[in-house]
PDB file of C-alpha atoms in Angstrom:
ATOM      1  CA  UNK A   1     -15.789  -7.590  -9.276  1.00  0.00           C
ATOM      2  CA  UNK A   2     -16.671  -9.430 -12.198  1.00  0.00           C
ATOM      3  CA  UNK A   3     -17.742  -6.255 -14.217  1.00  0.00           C
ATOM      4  CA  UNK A   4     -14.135  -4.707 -13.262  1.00  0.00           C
ATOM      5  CA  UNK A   5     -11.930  -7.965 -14.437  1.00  0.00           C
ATOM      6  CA  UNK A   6     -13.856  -7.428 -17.955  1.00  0.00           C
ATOM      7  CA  UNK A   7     -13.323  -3.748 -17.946  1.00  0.00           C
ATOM      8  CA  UNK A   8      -9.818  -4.344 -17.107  1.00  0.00           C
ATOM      9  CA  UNK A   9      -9.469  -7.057 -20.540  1.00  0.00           C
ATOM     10  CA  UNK A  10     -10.651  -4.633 -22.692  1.00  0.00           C
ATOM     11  CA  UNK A  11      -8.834  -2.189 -21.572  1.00  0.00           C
ATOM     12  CA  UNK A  12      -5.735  -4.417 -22.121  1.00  0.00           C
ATOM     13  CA  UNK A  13      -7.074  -5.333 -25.517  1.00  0.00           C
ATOM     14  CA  UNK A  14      -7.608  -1.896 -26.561  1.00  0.00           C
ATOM     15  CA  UNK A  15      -4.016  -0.683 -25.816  1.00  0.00           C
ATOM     16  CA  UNK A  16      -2.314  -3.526 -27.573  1.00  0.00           C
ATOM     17  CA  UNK A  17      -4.530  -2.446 -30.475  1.00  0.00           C
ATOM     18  CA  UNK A  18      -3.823   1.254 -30.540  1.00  0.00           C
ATOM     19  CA  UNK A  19      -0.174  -0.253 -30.431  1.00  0.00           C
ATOM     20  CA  UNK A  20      -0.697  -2.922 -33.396  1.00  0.00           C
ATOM     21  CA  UNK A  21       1.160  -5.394 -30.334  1.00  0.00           C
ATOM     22  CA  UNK A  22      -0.462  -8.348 -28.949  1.00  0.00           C
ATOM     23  CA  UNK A  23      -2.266  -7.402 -25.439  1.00  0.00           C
ATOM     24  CA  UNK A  24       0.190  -7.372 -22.455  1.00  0.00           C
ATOM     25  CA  UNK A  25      -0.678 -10.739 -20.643  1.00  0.00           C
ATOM     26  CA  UNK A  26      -1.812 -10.739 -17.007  1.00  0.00           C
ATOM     27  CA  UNK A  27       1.079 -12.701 -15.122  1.00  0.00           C
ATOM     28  CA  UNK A  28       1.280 -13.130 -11.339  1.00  0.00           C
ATOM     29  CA  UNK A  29       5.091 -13.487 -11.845  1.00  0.00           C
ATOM     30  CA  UNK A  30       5.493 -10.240 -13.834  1.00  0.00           C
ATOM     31  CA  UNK A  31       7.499  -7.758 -12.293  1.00  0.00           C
ATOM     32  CA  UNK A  32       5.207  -4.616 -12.131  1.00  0.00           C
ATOM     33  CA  UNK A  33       1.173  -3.882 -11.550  1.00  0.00           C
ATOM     34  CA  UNK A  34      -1.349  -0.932 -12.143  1.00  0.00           C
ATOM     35  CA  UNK A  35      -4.626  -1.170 -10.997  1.00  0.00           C
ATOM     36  CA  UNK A  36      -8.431  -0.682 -12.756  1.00  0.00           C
ATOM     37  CA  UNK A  37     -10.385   0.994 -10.201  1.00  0.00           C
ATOM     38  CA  UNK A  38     -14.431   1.005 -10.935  1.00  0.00           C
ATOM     39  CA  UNK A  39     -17.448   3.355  -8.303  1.00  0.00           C
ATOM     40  CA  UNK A  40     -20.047   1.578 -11.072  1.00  0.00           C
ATOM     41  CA  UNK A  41     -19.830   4.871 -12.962  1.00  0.00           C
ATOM     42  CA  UNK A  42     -16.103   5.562 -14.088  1.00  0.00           C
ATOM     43  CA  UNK A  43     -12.883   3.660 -14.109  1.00  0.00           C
ATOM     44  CA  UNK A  44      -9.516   4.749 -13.748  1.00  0.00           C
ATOM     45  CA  UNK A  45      -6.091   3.104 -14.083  1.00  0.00           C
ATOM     46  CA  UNK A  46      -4.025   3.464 -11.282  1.00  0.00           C
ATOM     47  CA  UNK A  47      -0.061   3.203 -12.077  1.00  0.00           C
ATOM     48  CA  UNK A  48       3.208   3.915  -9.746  1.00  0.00           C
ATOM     49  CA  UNK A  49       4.732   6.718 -10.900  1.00  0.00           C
ATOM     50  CA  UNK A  50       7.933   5.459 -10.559  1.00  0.00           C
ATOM     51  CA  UNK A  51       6.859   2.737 -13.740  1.00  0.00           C
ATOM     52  CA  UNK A  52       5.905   5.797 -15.609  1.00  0.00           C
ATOM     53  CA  UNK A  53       8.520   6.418 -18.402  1.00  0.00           C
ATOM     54  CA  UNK A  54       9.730  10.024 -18.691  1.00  0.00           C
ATOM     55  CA  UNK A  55       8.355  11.160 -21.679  1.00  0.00           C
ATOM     56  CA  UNK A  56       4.612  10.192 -21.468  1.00  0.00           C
ATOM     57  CA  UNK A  57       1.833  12.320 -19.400  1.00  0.00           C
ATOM     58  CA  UNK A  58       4.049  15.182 -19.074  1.00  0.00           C
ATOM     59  CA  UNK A  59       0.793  16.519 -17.629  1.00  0.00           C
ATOM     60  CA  UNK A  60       1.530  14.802 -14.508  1.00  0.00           C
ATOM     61  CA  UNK A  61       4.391  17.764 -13.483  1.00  0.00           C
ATOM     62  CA  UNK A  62       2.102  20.137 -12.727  1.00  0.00           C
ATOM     63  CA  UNK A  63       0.551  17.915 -10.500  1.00  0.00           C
ATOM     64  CA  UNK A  64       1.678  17.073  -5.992  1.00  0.00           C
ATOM     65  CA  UNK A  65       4.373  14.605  -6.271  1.00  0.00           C
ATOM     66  CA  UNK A  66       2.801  11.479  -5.577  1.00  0.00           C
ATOM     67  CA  UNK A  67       3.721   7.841  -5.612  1.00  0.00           C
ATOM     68  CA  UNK A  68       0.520   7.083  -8.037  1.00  0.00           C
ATOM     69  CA  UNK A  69      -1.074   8.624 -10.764  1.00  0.00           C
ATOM     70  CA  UNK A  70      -4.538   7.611 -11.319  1.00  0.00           C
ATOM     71  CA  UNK A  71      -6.250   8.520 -15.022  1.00  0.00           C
ATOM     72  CA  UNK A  72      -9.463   8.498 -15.860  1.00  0.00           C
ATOM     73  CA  UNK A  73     -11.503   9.918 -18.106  1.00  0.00           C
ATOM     74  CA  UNK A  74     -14.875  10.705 -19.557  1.00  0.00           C
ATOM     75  CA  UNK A  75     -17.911  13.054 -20.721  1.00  0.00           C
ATOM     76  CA  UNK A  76     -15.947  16.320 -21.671  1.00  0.00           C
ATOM     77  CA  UNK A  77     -19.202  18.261 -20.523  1.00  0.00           C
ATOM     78  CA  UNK A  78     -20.513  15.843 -17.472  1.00  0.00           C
ATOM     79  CA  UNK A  79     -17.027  14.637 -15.938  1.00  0.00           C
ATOM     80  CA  UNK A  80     -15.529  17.694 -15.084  1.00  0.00           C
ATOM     81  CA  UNK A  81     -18.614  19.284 -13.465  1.00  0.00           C
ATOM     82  CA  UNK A  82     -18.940  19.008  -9.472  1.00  0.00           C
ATOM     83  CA  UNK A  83     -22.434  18.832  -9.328  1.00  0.00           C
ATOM     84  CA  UNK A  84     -23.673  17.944 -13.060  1.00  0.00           C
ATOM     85  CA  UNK A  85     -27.693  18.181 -13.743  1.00  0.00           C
ATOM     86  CA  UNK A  86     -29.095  14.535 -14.461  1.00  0.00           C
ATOM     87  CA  UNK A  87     -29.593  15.672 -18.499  1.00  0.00           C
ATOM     88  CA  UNK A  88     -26.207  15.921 -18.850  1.00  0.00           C
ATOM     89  CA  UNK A  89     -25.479  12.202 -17.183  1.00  0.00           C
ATOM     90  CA  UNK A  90     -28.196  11.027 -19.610  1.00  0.00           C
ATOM     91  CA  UNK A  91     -26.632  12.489 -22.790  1.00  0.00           C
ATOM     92  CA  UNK A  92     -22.936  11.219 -21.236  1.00  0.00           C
ATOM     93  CA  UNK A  93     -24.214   7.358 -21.044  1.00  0.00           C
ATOM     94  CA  UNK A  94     -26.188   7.777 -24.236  1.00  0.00           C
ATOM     95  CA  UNK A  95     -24.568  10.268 -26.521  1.00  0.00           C
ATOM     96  CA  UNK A  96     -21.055  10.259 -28.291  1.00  0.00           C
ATOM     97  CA  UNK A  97     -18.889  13.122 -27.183  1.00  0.00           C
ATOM     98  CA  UNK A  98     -15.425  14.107 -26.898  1.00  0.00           C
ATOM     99  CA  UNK A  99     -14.186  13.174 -23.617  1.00  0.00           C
ATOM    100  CA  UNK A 100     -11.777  14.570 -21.344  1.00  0.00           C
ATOM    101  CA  UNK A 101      -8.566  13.070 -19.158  1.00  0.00           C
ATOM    102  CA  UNK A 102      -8.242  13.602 -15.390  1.00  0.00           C
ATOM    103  CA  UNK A 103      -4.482  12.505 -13.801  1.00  0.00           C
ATOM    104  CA  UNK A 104      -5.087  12.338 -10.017  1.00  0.00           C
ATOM    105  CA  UNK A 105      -2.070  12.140  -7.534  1.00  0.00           C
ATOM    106  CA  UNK A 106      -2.314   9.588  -5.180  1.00  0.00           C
ATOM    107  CA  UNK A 107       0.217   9.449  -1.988  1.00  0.00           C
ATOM    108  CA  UNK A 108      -1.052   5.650  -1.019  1.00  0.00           C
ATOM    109  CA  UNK A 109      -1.983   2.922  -3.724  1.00  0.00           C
ATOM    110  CA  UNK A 110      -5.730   2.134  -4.469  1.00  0.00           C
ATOM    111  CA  UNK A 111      -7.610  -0.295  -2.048  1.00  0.00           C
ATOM    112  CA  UNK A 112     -11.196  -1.374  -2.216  1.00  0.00           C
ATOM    113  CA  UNK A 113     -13.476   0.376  -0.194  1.00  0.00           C
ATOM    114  CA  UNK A 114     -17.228   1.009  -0.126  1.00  0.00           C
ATOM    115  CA  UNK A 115     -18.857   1.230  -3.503  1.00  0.00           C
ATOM    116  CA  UNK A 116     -15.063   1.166  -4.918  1.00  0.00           C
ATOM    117  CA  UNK A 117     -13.976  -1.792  -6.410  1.00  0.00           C
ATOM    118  CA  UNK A 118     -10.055  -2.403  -7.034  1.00  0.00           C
ATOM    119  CA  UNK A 119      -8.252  -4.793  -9.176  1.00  0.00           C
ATOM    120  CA  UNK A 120      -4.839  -5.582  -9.262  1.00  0.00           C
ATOM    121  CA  UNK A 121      -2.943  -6.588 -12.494  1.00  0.00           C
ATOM    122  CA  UNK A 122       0.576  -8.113 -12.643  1.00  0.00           C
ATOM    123  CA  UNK A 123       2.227  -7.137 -16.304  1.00  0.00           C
ATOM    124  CA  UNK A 124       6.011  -7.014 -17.833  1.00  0.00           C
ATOM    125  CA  UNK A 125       7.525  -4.060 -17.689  1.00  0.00           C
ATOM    126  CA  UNK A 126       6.943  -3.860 -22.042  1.00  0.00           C
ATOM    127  CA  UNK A 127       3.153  -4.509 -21.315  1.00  0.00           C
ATOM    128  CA  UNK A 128       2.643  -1.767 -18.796  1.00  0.00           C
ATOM    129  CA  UNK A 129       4.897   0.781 -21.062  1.00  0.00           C
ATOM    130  CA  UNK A 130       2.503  -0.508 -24.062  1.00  0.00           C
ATOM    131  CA  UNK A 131      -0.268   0.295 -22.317  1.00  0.00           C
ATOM    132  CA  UNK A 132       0.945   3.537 -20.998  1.00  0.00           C
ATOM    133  CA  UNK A 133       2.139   4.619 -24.576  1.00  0.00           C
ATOM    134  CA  UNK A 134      -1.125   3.631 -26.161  1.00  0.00           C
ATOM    135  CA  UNK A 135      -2.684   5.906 -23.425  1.00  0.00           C
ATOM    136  CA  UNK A 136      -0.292   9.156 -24.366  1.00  0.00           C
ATOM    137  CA  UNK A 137      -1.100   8.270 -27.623  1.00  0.00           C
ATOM    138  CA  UNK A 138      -4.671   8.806 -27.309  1.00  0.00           C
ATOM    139  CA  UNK A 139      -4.857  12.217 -25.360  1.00  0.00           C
ATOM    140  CA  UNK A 140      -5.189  14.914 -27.787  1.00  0.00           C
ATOM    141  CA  UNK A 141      -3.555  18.197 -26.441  1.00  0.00           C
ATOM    142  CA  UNK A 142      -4.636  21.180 -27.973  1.00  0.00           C
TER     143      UNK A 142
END
């Protein structure tokens, strides 16, 4: 769990970066959440669609409705493979590549299950949008 509160921080830290902003604060008052899920080998935020402002992801409408969107994201050549060959994993962990995004509907939130951790994180609505823009920001859509 430990591993997945850090992973969460920097992924706080690196949004309010991409955004010049300071990082959106973890508040248990705050009036929305997304979630960092973690299976040891990828993470993925997990957000309510609802919180998702209009004009970021667009992405997500050819996807199921769904009352969450999870993204994740990584090795452009490992990640998307079903079954990927252990060389490939090896040059993923190792290597730097280009990496690619993958928006998963979800009809019920994340909960923590075996070998799945989940953590829940309580920001303002300008954190989560920060975060979320930062995120938009990133994907490059050719």
């Amino acid at each position: 769990m430990m591993r997945t509160a850090l992973i969460a921080c920097l992924l706080l830290l690196v949004a309010a970066c991409a955004t010049g902003d300071a990082p959106p604060r973890a508040d248990s008052t705050a009036d929305h959440r997304f979630w960092v899920t973690s299976n040891d080998w990828h993470t993925r935020i997990v957000v309510a669609t609802a919180d998702l402002p209009a004009n970021l992801l667009p992405e997500r409408e050819d996807l199921a409705p769904a009352g969450w969107l999870a993204i994740g994201w990584g090795d452009h050549a490992y990640y998307p493979m079903p079954d990927p060959p252990r060389r490939l994993a090896l040059e993923a962990a190792l290597l730097p590549s280009a990496s690619v995004v993958h928006l998963i509907p979800m009809t019920v939130p994340p909960r923590p299950f075996e070998g799945f951790e989940v953590l829940e994180i309580r920001v303002s609505g300008e954190g989560l949008a920060a975060m979320l823009a930062a995120i938009d920001a990133d994907i490059d859509r050719q």
